[in-house]
Amino acid sequence: MIIILKPNSDKEKIKDLLDSLKSRNIGIHYSEGKFVDIIGLIGDTSHLDINSVMASSDIIETVKRVSEPYKAVNRKFHPDDTVVDVDGAKIGGQNFSVIAGPCSVESEEQMICIAKAVKKSGAKLLRGGAFKPRTSPYSFQGLHDEGIRLLLEAKKETGLPIVTEIMSLTHIDLFADVDVIQVGARNMQNFELLKELGKCDKPILLKRGLANTMDELLMSAEYIMAGGNSNVILCERGIRTFETATRNTLDISAVPLLKEKSHLPVIVDPSHAAGIANLVEPLSKAAVSVGADGLMIEVHNNPPKALCDGDQSLTPVQFDHVMEKVKMLAAFENRIM
Amino acid sequence: MIIILKPNSDKEKIKDLLDSLKSRNIGIHYSEGKFVDIIGLIGDTSHLDINSVMASSDIIETVKRVSEPYKAVNRKFHPDDTVVDVDGAKIGGQNFSVIAGPCSVESEEQMICIAKAVKKSGAKLLRGGAFKPRTSPYSFQGLHDEGIRLLLEAKKETGLPIVTEIMSLTHIDLFADVDVIQVGARNMQNFELLKELGKCDKPILLKRGLANTMDELLMSAEYIMAGGNSNVILCERGIRTFETATRNTLDISAVPLLKEKSHLPVIVDPSHAAGIANLVEPLSKAAVSVGADGLMIEVHNNPPKALCDGDQSLTPVQFDHVMEKVKMLAAFENRIM
Amino acid sequence: MIIILKPNSDKEKIKDLLDSLKSRNIGIHYSEGKFVDIIGLIGDTSHLDINSVMASSDIIETVKRVSEPYKAVNRKFHPDDTVVDVDGAKIGGQNFSVIAGPCSVESEEQMICIAKAVKKSGAKLLRGGAFKPRTSPYSFQGLHDEGIRLLLEAKKETGLPIVTEIMSLTHIDLFADVDVIQVGARNMQNFELLKELGKCDKPILLKRGLANTMDELLMSAEYIMAGGNSNVILCERGIRTFETATRNTLDISAVPLLKEKSHLPVIVDPSHAAGIANLVEPLSKAAVSVGADGLMIEVHNNPPKALCDGDQSLTPVQFDHVMEKVKMLAAFENRIM
Amino acid sequence: MIIILKPNSDKEKIKDLLDSLKSRNIGIHYSEGKFVDIIGLIGDTSHLDINSVMASSDIIETVKRVSEPYKAVNRKFHPDDTVVDVDGAKIGGQNFSVIAGPCSVESEEQMICIAKAVKKSGAKLLRGGAFKPRTSPYSFQGLHDEGIRLLLEAKKETGLPIVTEIMSLTHIDLFADVDVIQVGARNMQNFELLKELGKCDKPILLKRGLANTMDELLMSAEYIMAGGNSNVILCERGIRTFETATRNTLDISAVPLLKEKSHLPVIVDPSHAAGIANLVEPLSKAAVSVGADGLMIEVHNNPPKALCDGDQSLTPVQFDHVMEKVKMLAAFENRIM
């Protein structure tokens, strides 16, 4: 971290600032220049907040980080791609994996029917919401533990590992047999939940918040990794902008940028990003070409009757058609599906 | 809720749609027109999701809510202002109340010093963070239970009721003696937390999320009220936009709009909205004039040494100056402080 | 357009509203229902503004367009893809065309060098700014008529048709020999300019504004087409959001949505969208896969010395590498380059 | 401007960079430190673009402006408030002035009726659109020169100076008798228009663009002032965000920030910001309290019949009521109306 002082700063105030920094146990290097004075902070400054440093003296012109505030997720320190292995289904590296299933778990018949269909089409993992974050308290909130039970039934039937969302750390015991725990966009900065998930050894699928920057997503992943859990999968699922033609705006540029900054795998959720079923195919293809490590797609046996998000769900037949395109493109890009 | 059908829709599909709606136990009224057919849904439709209804048939042109999806928070059904009474400090109605204190609780000396100062200047409640939501896992995370203890010490010393943020429902027992529980912007859609807070009888200060609409804020308040707790205070604290000159963009229009839609009190947090100490005064005055019911202001005895958000905190002297202006303006507006 | 009235509206006010609508020469169909009354507006309502209709009476619950406000650009009325033919270089339909060149025209040597290079790599058109929209009045503003002269020199040398931006309709005579006139993002709603360009017969490359919706982009294209010029190419170049890691946020979903709504060709400008040279390749590939009709890429012989936008420009060597990837992917997608 | 080099940069590259900077006629000061090397650029760097400097060498860690890129509008160099005097109506300094009138000029009767009414209520200037920027080419586009003639009639009748929007520099001759020329939000970065307006001596009312930062607004004002015209009035009128409950989001914080950065007067347009008539009063009051220098309010004798923006217009009676509140508050704030 570099602190640039205002020209002709008061010597007494410079001394105060240096003393204050020393008292925080930071190595400092003060360099007096003819044009401007700067202070270099040496060592690990990841616990320092730029705003707090800025506020610590009125002689500071600006503060600039020269290293990123994240360490564990940083590709600089871990150049190789992380590959998350979920019971044989690999996400990251040269692999390209598709997670598919309904928005909400509704019934055993539904789950098994969809699980078989998506497996046949090439999905490697099964998703389904047991706990549903809904804007309204009067909307269907999910089947809870019964939902997880049905997912496990579908897993037993098909062998597909399951991915489902956690909404509260008080539910964590219910997730004992879940293969991948999903943190939804609304909980991306539920830091207490992230800390708890850092302590378990299950893969965590971390979705980007609707108003969160890429750096904030990486910092949330850092919360999990700092706790000791390095199986984190990042998911770009659209951000909130002024455009209303799509539910959210898929930030496709986030994929190559996140992969440049971090070694973690990055997947794309075209269903939630667009909120429109017939955009799933073109956005899935864009995700493959831009370098994503996988997709998360909503599939429902009967979208018009879906209890949630029917307008963005594909039927198994539509999903199969999309997967055909995705498989050809992934092969073209030398990805293993 | 009104469903407008596409012109010349297939009779069979119309029948299917009507049957499907009837099976959801919704009263329906079908009106065949020369130009367009419409279906009116009668009764309580607050559990229906517009997107799901849209997806339930391909003959639907559009779906329009004619009543709001929120009931308990709706001014239509509760025309009178709700006044939240916190140990004698009233928020709402003709009252104008100021909550002040440091971003983070740091020490007993700090808390008592600030509590005395803000009380003298006219604050009616004391704020201070014991659990701090920080972007980085390496930043100061708050003093936790010790922080709450120090807040209670400051209350004992000054009589000011205390407001502090909860970050996880597993901590709820620690908040037994807290007067107002704050839900931060990042947890505005942490629905499991909201449900739990709906079961307690303490006032809840609910901050608007950075990317959440006013309607979503009201729906989150509805979660709390649906659980039985009607002591909810809404807080506008800035939304995330493209502008970077301020930390967030204070959506001042939200104050009169929220008060029109709901009977709940609405306060403004100018410190977090702007992130700049010298904007607190003008924004506080704007809040009074626009009709807010109170303010939440960060005050620190020594901002340069603050462990968090020093750049937006006022000193007690600056706060006293702002309060002088606020008091005069509140008197001009016939508000009771 | 459909007007839904509030329940139990005053009969006198309904009559007033019907009279007022009739006086605007709109066919109306009034349908009294048991649940709600609606008024259907028959015929061409594209000149009606929803907000104005809403304001015309206080008994109106809501107004809903059932047909789009654009006609000439609407795919419904022109199902076939428009193919813009620029001197043999085709944009639209099965064709995939790349426009390349420097941000600013700087010198004859530069232009000819770059023109030859991009042609060799497969670009079909040459771009270069002669009039530059710069935030600061003190920044380099372009070479103006001399810039256009140099572009024409490069065209003479290579045969590549040229694309360059117009900033004022007073300059239009200088564009007599230009092949494609570009309207920049900042002028997307400079309606007087659009009207003027509607009168000429040159292809117009219309870039989406930083804060403009897809529908607004289509309405701006409608301005040009309403004037009689049907050679319009739409360009997605990123929108302004809260994310600062990229200069703008490329709205990749806009490509398939615009192509669904309109018959006009849609190209992508990955250079301006991201503002980062090494994102040009992944975003270009995403554009091919999502179904775009072409690309517009900044290429500079010496980016570090570029007078403008050096940080997002590719060198001719880098461009050649990107084009190799783009050509293979376009072939895979059965596009003609 | 300060350039911070990457640690351990290649000596040869440093020499190249210094030579390149020298060749641009910039004074430089190179300071070699133990921790980091920096280069200070001395003198006027307002013509330098940060992105271009960044791109000029790969040994640059970061570039930081230590002075603002604007000079003429900068309060640092002109500490006193600019007061724009329009025929005796003063905007800026201690004055608080209200501009009122219809969105569009429609008829002589309308204009004179409204002009008389708003004058009686205390407005100091009359607004009315003769050239209307409309999203759709099929919407009413204004009465053009006839509209200006009617405004001048209303001025003759009432003595109120007139404000009207220019949409193209080809129309400038029609504005010879207009008192204040308005540049609309969509033309805020129509730089050719700004340059032309810099050459005239009329006051210019410059509205902030929907997606433009405060700094960009100041840079556009700088375009006008750099041409020699120092009579510029800034207008905050809402920015585009994800919130749809209001037409735009009024960025109230922009008022004190713009006034801190610049000596130019800043007014607020609550009508366009909110797009809702009954928000005009609370937002007008917020504008007074936050320190704005005036308001621009839409008033129409018969909003339901307005050809444009009827839903946000006040009737003369409503306007009179708002003005009563504004006058009392302005008096409280010691502003002269």
CSV table of N, CA and C in Angstrom, one decimal, chain C residues 86-198:
chain,number,residue,atom,x,y,z
C,86,VAL,N,-22.1,-2.8,-47.9
C,86,VAL,CA,-21.2,-1.6,-48.0
C,86,VAL,C,-20.1,-1.9,-49.0
C,87,ASP,N,-20.4,-1.6,-50.2
C,87,ASP,CA,-19.4,-1.8,-51.3
C,87,ASP,C,-18.9,-3.2,-51.3
C,88,GLY,N,-19.9,-4.1,-51.2
C,88,GLY,CA,-19.5,-5.5,-51.2
C,88,GLY,C,-19.3,-6.2,-49.9
C,89,ALA,N,-19.0,-5.4,-48.8
C,89,ALA,CA,-18.8,-5.9,-47.5
C,89,ALA,C,-20.2,-6.0,-46.9
C,90,LYS,N,-20.6,-7.2,-46.6
C,90,LYS,CA,-22.0,-7.4,-46.1
C,90,LYS,C,-22.1,-7.6,-44.6
C,91,ILE,N,-23.1,-6.9,-44.0
C,91,ILE,CA,-23.3,-7.0,-42.6
C,91,ILE,C,-24.8,-7.4,-42.4
C,92,GLY,N,-24.9,-8.6,-41.7
C,92,GLY,CA,-26.3,-9.1,-41.5
C,92,GLY,C,-26.5,-10.4,-42.2
C,93,GLY,N,-27.6,-11.1,-41.9
C,93,GLY,CA,-27.9,-12.4,-42.5
C,93,GLY,C,-26.9,-13.4,-42.1
C,94,GLN,N,-26.3,-14.2,-43.0
C,94,GLN,CA,-25.4,-15.2,-42.6
C,94,GLN,C,-24.0,-14.7,-42.5
C,95,ASN,N,-23.8,-13.4,-42.9
C,95,ASN,CA,-22.4,-12.8,-42.9
C,95,ASN,C,-22.0,-12.4,-41.5
C,96,PHE,N,-20.7,-12.5,-41.3
C,96,PHE,CA,-20.1,-12.0,-40.1
C,96,PHE,C,-18.9,-11.1,-40.5
C,97,SER,N,-19.0,-9.9,-40.2
C,97,SER,CA,-18.0,-8.9,-40.7
C,97,SER,C,-17.3,-8.2,-39.6
C,98,VAL,N,-16.0,-8.0,-39.7
C,98,VAL,CA,-15.3,-7.3,-38.7
C,98,VAL,C,-14.8,-5.9,-39.2
C,99,ILE,N,-15.1,-4.9,-38.4
C,99,ILE,CA,-14.6,-3.5,-38.7
C,99,ILE,C,-13.5,-3.3,-37.7
C,100,ALA,N,-12.3,-2.8,-38.2
C,100,ALA,CA,-11.2,-2.6,-37.4
C,100,ALA,C,-10.4,-1.3,-37.7
C,101,GLY,N,-9.7,-0.8,-36.8
C,101,GLY,CA,-8.9,0.4,-37.1
C,101,GLY,C,-8.7,1.1,-35.8
C,102,PRO,N,-7.9,2.2,-35.9
C,102,PRO,CA,-7.6,2.9,-34.6
C,102,PRO,C,-8.7,3.8,-34.1
C,103,CYS,N,-8.7,4.1,-32.8
C,103,CYS,CA,-9.6,5.0,-32.2
C,103,CYS,C,-9.6,6.3,-33.0
C,104,SER,N,-8.4,6.9,-33.1
C,104,SER,CA,-8.3,8.2,-33.8
C,104,SER,C,-7.4,8.0,-35.0
C,105,VAL,N,-7.8,8.7,-36.1
C,105,VAL,CA,-6.9,8.9,-37.2
C,105,VAL,C,-5.8,9.9,-36.8
C,106,GLU,N,-4.5,9.4,-36.9
C,106,GLU,CA,-3.4,10.3,-36.4
C,106,GLU,C,-2.5,10.7,-37.6
C,107,SER,N,-2.2,9.9,-38.5
C,107,SER,CA,-1.3,10.3,-39.6
C,107,SER,C,-1.5,9.3,-40.8
C,108,GLU,N,-1.1,9.7,-42.0
C,108,GLU,CA,-1.3,8.9,-43.2
C,108,GLU,C,-0.5,7.6,-43.0
C,109,GLU,N,0.7,7.7,-42.5
C,109,GLU,CA,1.5,6.5,-42.3
C,109,GLU,C,0.8,5.5,-41.4
C,110,GLN,N,0.3,6.0,-40.3
C,110,GLN,CA,-0.4,5.2,-39.3
C,110,GLN,C,-1.6,4.5,-40.0
C,111,MET,N,-2.4,5.3,-40.7
C,111,MET,CA,-3.7,4.7,-41.3
C,111,MET,C,-3.4,3.7,-42.3
C,112,ILE,N,-2.4,3.9,-43.2
C,112,ILE,CA,-2.1,3.0,-44.2
C,112,ILE,C,-1.6,1.7,-43.7
C,113,CYS,N,-0.7,1.9,-42.7
C,113,CYS,CA,-0.1,0.7,-42.0
C,113,CYS,C,-1.1,-0.2,-41.4
C,114,ILE,N,-2.0,0.5,-40.6
C,114,ILE,CA,-3.1,-0.3,-39.9
C,114,ILE,C,-4.1,-0.9,-40.9
C,115,ALA,N,-4.5,-0.1,-41.9
C,115,ALA,CA,-5.4,-0.6,-42.9
C,115,ALA,C,-4.9,-1.8,-43.6
C,116,LYS,N,-3.7,-1.8,-44.0
C,116,LYS,CA,-3.1,-3.0,-44.7
C,116,LYS,C,-3.1,-4.2,-43.7
C,117,ALA,N,-2.7,-3.9,-42.5
C,117,ALA,CA,-2.6,-5.0,-41.5
C,117,ALA,C,-4.0,-5.6,-41.2
C,118,VAL,N,-5.0,-4.8,-41.0
C,118,VAL,CA,-6.3,-5.4,-40.6
C,118,VAL,C,-6.9,-6.1,-41.8
C,119,LYS,N,-6.7,-5.5,-43.0
C,119,LYS,CA,-7.2,-6.2,-44.2
C,119,LYS,C,-6.6,-7.6,-44.3
C,120,LYS,N,-5.3,-7.7,-44.1
C,120,LYS,CA,-4.6,-8.9,-44.2
C,120,LYS,C,-5.2,-10.0,-43.2
C,121,SER,N,-5.6,-9.4,-42.0
C,121,SER,CA,-6.1,-10.3,-41.0
C,121,SER,C,-7.6,-10.7,-41.2
C,122,GLY,N,-8.2,-10.0,-42.2
C,122,GLY,CA,-9.6,-10.4,-42.5
C,122,GLY,C,-10.7,-9.4,-42.2
C,123,ALA,N,-10.3,-8.2,-41.8
C,123,ALA,CA,-11.3,-7.2,-41.5
C,123,ALA,C,-11.9,-6.8,-42.9
C,124,LYS,N,-13.2,-6.4,-42.9
C,124,LYS,CA,-13.9,-6.1,-44.1
C,124,LYS,C,-14.1,-4.6,-44.2
C,125,LEU,N,-14.0,-3.9,-43.1
C,125,LEU,CA,-14.1,-2.4,-43.1
C,125,LEU,C,-13.1,-1.8,-42.2
C,126,LEU,N,-12.8,-0.5,-42.5
C,126,LEU,CA,-11.7,0.2,-41.7
C,126,LEU,C,-12.4,1.3,-40.9
C,127,ARG,N,-12.1,1.3,-39.6
C,127,ARG,CA,-12.7,2.4,-38.8
C,127,ARG,C,-11.5,3.3,-38.4
C,128,GLY,N,-11.9,4.6,-38.0
C,128,GLY,CA,-10.9,5.5,-37.6
C,128,GLY,C,-11.7,6.8,-37.2
C,129,GLY,N,-11.4,7.4,-36.1
C,129,GLY,CA,-12.1,8.6,-35.7
C,129,GLY,C,-11.4,9.9,-36.2
C,130,ALA,N,-12.2,10.7,-36.9
C,130,ALA,CA,-11.7,12.0,-37.4
C,130,ALA,C,-12.3,13.1,-36.4
C,131,PHE,N,-13.5,12.9,-36.0
C,131,PHE,CA,-14.1,13.8,-35.0
C,131,PHE,C,-14.2,12.9,-33.7
C,132,LYS,N,-13.6,13.4,-32.7
C,132,LYS,CA,-13.5,12.6,-31.4
C,132,LYS,C,-14.3,13.2,-30.3
C,133,PRO,N,-15.3,12.5,-29.8
C,133,PRO,CA,-16.0,13.0,-28.6
C,133,PRO,C,-15.2,12.8,-27.4
C,134,ARG,N,-14.7,13.8,-26.8
C,134,ARG,CA,-13.8,13.7,-25.6
C,134,ARG,C,-14.4,14.4,-24.4
C,135,THR,N,-14.3,13.8,-23.3
C,135,THR,CA,-14.9,14.4,-22.1
C,135,THR,C,-14.3,15.8,-21.8
C,136,SER,N,-13.0,15.9,-22.0
C,136,SER,CA,-12.4,17.2,-21.7
C,136,SER,C,-12.2,18.0,-23.0
C,137,PRO,N,-12.4,19.3,-22.9
C,137,PRO,CA,-12.2,20.2,-24.1
C,137,PRO,C,-10.7,20.3,-24.4
C,138,TYR,N,-9.9,19.9,-23.4
C,138,TYR,CA,-8.4,20.1,-23.6
C,138,TYR,C,-7.8,18.8,-24.2
C,139,SER,N,-8.6,17.7,-24.4
C,139,SER,CA,-8.0,16.5,-25.0
C,139,SER,C,-8.0,16.6,-26.5
C,140,PHE,N,-7.2,15.8,-27.1
C,140,PHE,CA,-7.1,15.8,-28.6
C,140,PHE,C,-8.5,15.5,-29.2
C,141,GLN,N,-8.9,16.4,-30.1
C,141,GLN,CA,-10.3,16.3,-30.6
C,141,GLN,C,-10.4,15.7,-32.0
C,142,GLY,N,-9.3,15.2,-32.5
C,142,GLY,CA,-9.4,14.6,-33.8
C,142,GLY,C,-8.9,15.5,-34.9
C,143,LEU,N,-8.5,14.9,-36.1
C,143,LEU,CA,-8.0,15.7,-37.2
C,143,LEU,C,-9.0,16.3,-38.1
C,144,HIS,N,-10.3,16.0,-37.8
C,144,HIS,CA,-11.4,16.6,-38.6
C,144,HIS,C,-11.3,16.3,-40.1
C,145,ASP,N,-11.5,17.2,-41.0
C,145,ASP,CA,-11.6,16.9,-42.4
C,145,ASP,C,-10.3,16.3,-42.9
C,146,GLU,N,-9.2,16.7,-42.3
C,146,GLU,CA,-7.9,16.0,-42.6
C,146,GLU,C,-7.9,14.5,-42.3
C,147,GLY,N,-8.6,14.2,-41.2
C,147,GLY,CA,-8.7,12.8,-40.7
C,147,GLY,C,-9.5,12.0,-41.8
C,148,ILE,N,-10.6,12.6,-42.3
C,148,ILE,CA,-11.4,11.9,-43.3
C,148,ILE,C,-10.6,11.7,-44.6
C,149,ARG,N,-9.8,12.7,-44.9
C,149,ARG,CA,-8.9,12.6,-46.1
C,149,ARG,C,-8.0,11.4,-45.9
C,150,LEU,N,-7.4,11.3,-44.8
C,150,LEU,CA,-6.5,10.2,-44.5
C,150,LEU,C,-7.2,8.8,-44.6
C,151,LEU,N,-8.4,8.8,-44.1
C,151,LEU,CA,-9.2,7.5,-44.2
C,151,LEU,C,-9.4,7.2,-45.7
C,152,LEU,N,-9.7,8.2,-46.4
C,152,LEU,CA,-9.9,7.9,-47.9
C,152,LEU,C,-8.7,7.5,-48.6
C,153,GLU,N,-7.5,8.0,-48.1
C,153,GLU,CA,-6.3,7.6,-48.7
C,153,GLU,C,-6.1,6.1,-48.4
C,154,ALA,N,-6.4,5.7,-47.1
C,154,ALA,CA,-6.2,4.3,-46.7
C,154,ALA,C,-7.2,3.4,-47.5
C,155,LYS,N,-8.4,3.9,-47.8
C,155,LYS,CA,-9.3,3.2,-48.6
C,155,LYS,C,-8.8,3.0,-50.0
C,156,LYS,N,-8.2,4.1,-50.6
C,156,LYS,CA,-7.7,4.0,-51.9
C,156,LYS,C,-6.6,2.9,-52.0
C,157,GLU,N,-5.8,2.9,-50.9
C,157,GLU,CA,-4.6,1.9,-50.9
C,157,GLU,C,-5.1,0.5,-50.7
C,158,THR,N,-6.2,0.3,-49.9
C,158,THR,CA,-6.5,-1.1,-49.5
C,158,THR,C,-7.9,-1.6,-50.1
C,159,GLY,N,-8.7,-0.6,-50.5
C,159,GLY,CA,-10.0,-1.0,-51.0
C,159,GLY,C,-11.0,-1.2,-49.8
C,160,LEU,N,-10.6,-1.1,-48.6
C,160,LEU,CA,-11.6,-1.3,-47.5
C,160,LEU,C,-12.5,-0.1,-47.4
C,161,PRO,N,-13.8,-0.3,-47.3
C,161,PRO,CA,-14.7,0.8,-47.1
C,161,PRO,C,-14.5,1.4,-45.7
C,162,ILE,N,-14.8,2.6,-45.5
C,162,ILE,CA,-14.5,3.3,-44.2
C,162,ILE,C,-15.7,3.6,-43.4
C,163,VAL,N,-15.5,3.6,-42.1
C,163,VAL,CA,-16.5,3.9,-41.1
C,163,VAL,C,-16.0,5.0,-40.2
C,164,THR,N,-16.7,6.1,-40.0
C,164,THR,CA,-16.2,7.1,-39.1
C,164,THR,C,-17.3,7.8,-38.5
C,165,GLU,N,-17.1,8.4,-37.3
C,165,GLU,CA,-18.2,9.0,-36.5
C,165,GLU,C,-18.5,10.4,-36.9
C,166,ILE,N,-19.8,10.7,-36.9
C,166,ILE,CA,-20.2,12.1,-37.1
C,166,ILE,C,-20.6,12.7,-35.8
C,167,MET,N,-20.3,13.9,-35.5
C,167,MET,CA,-20.6,14.5,-34.2
C,167,MET,C,-21.6,15.7,-34.3
C,168,SER,N,-21.8,16.1,-35.5
C,168,SER,CA,-22.7,17.3,-35.7
C,168,SER,C,-23.2,17.2,-37.1
C,169,LEU,N,-24.5,17.6,-37.3
C,169,LEU,CA,-25.1,17.5,-38.6
C,169,LEU,C,-24.5,18.7,-39.5
C,170,THR,N,-23.8,19.6,-38.9
C,170,THR,CA,-23.2,20.7,-39.7
C,170,THR,C,-22.0,20.1,-40.5
C,171,HIS,N,-21.5,19.0,-40.0
C,171,HIS,CA,-20.3,18.4,-40.7
C,171,HIS,C,-20.7,17.5,-41.9
C,172,ILE,N,-22.0,17.3,-42.1
C,172,ILE,CA,-22.4,16.2,-43.0
C,172,ILE,C,-21.8,16.2,-44.4
C,173,ASP,N,-21.5,17.4,-44.9
C,173,ASP,CA,-20.9,17.5,-46.2
C,173,ASP,C,-19.6,16.8,-46.3
C,174,LEU,N,-18.8,16.9,-45.1
C,174,LEU,CA,-17.5,16.3,-45.1
C,174,LEU,C,-17.6,14.8,-45.2
C,175,PHE,N,-18.8,14.2,-45.0
C,175,PHE,CA,-18.9,12.7,-45.0
C,175,PHE,C,-19.4,12.2,-46.3
C,176,ALA,N,-19.3,13.0,-47.4
C,176,ALA,CA,-19.9,12.6,-48.7
C,176,ALA,C,-19.3,11.3,-49.2
C,177,ASP,N,-18.0,11.1,-49.0
C,177,ASP,CA,-17.3,9.9,-49.5
C,177,ASP,C,-17.1,8.8,-48.5
C,178,VAL,N,-17.6,9.1,-47.3
C,178,VAL,CA,-17.5,8.1,-46.2
C,178,VAL,C,-18.5,6.9,-46.5
C,179,ASP,N,-18.1,5.7,-46.3
C,179,ASP,CA,-19.0,4.6,-46.6
C,179,ASP,C,-20.1,4.3,-45.6
C,180,VAL,N,-19.7,4.3,-44.3
C,180,VAL,CA,-20.6,4.1,-43.2
C,180,VAL,C,-20.5,5.2,-42.2
C,181,ILE,N,-21.6,5.9,-41.9
C,181,ILE,CA,-21.5,7.0,-40.9
C,181,ILE,C,-21.9,6.4,-39.5
C,182,GLN,N,-21.0,6.6,-38.6
C,182,GLN,CA,-21.2,6.1,-37.2
C,182,GLN,C,-21.8,7.2,-36.3
C,183,VAL,N,-22.9,6.8,-35.6
C,183,VAL,CA,-23.4,7.7,-34.6
C,183,VAL,C,-23.0,7.1,-33.2
C,184,GLY,N,-22.2,7.9,-32.5
C,184,GLY,CA,-21.6,7.4,-31.2
C,184,GLY,C,-22.7,7.3,-30.1
C,185,ALA,N,-22.2,6.6,-29.0
C,185,ALA,CA,-23.1,6.4,-27.9
C,185,ALA,C,-23.7,7.7,-27.3
C,186,ARG,N,-22.9,8.8,-27.3
C,186,ARG,CA,-23.3,10.0,-26.7
C,186,ARG,C,-24.3,10.7,-27.6
C,187,ASN,N,-24.4,10.4,-28.8
C,187,ASN,CA,-25.4,11.0,-29.7
C,187,ASN,C,-26.5,10.1,-30.1
C,188,MET,N,-26.7,9.0,-29.4
C,188,MET,CA,-27.7,8.1,-29.8
C,188,MET,C,-29.1,8.7,-29.7
C,189,GLN,N,-29.3,9.7,-28.8
C,189,GLN,CA,-30.5,10.4,-28.7
C,189,GLN,C,-30.4,11.9,-29.2
C,190,ASN,N,-29.5,12.1,-30.0
C,190,ASN,CA,-29.4,13.4,-30.7
C,190,ASN,C,-30.3,13.3,-31.9
C,191,PHE,N,-31.6,13.6,-31.6
C,191,PHE,CA,-32.7,13.3,-32.6
C,191,PHE,C,-32.6,14.1,-33.8
C,192,GLU,N,-32.1,15.3,-33.7
C,192,GLU,CA,-32.0,16.1,-34.9
C,192,GLU,C,-31.0,15.5,-35.9
C,193,LEU,N,-29.9,15.0,-35.3
C,193,LEU,CA,-28.9,14.3,-36.1
C,193,LEU,C,-29.5,13.0,-36.8
C,194,LEU,N,-30.2,12.3,-36.0
C,194,LEU,CA,-30.8,11.1,-36.5
C,194,LEU,C,-31.8,11.4,-37.7
C,195,LYS,N,-32.6,12.4,-37.5
C,195,LYS,CA,-33.5,12.8,-38.6
C,195,LYS,C,-32.7,13.1,-39.9
C,196,GLU,N,-31.7,13.8,-39.7
C,196,GLU,CA,-30.9,14.2,-40.9
C,196,GLU,C,-30.3,13.0,-41.6
C,197,LEU,N,-29.8,12.0,-40.8
C,197,LEU,CA,-29.2,10.8,-41.3
C,197,LEU,C,-30.3,9.9,-42.0
C,198,GLY,N,-31.5,10.1,-41.6
C,198,GLY,CA,-32.6,9.4,-42.2
C,198,GLY,C,-32.8,9.8,-43.6
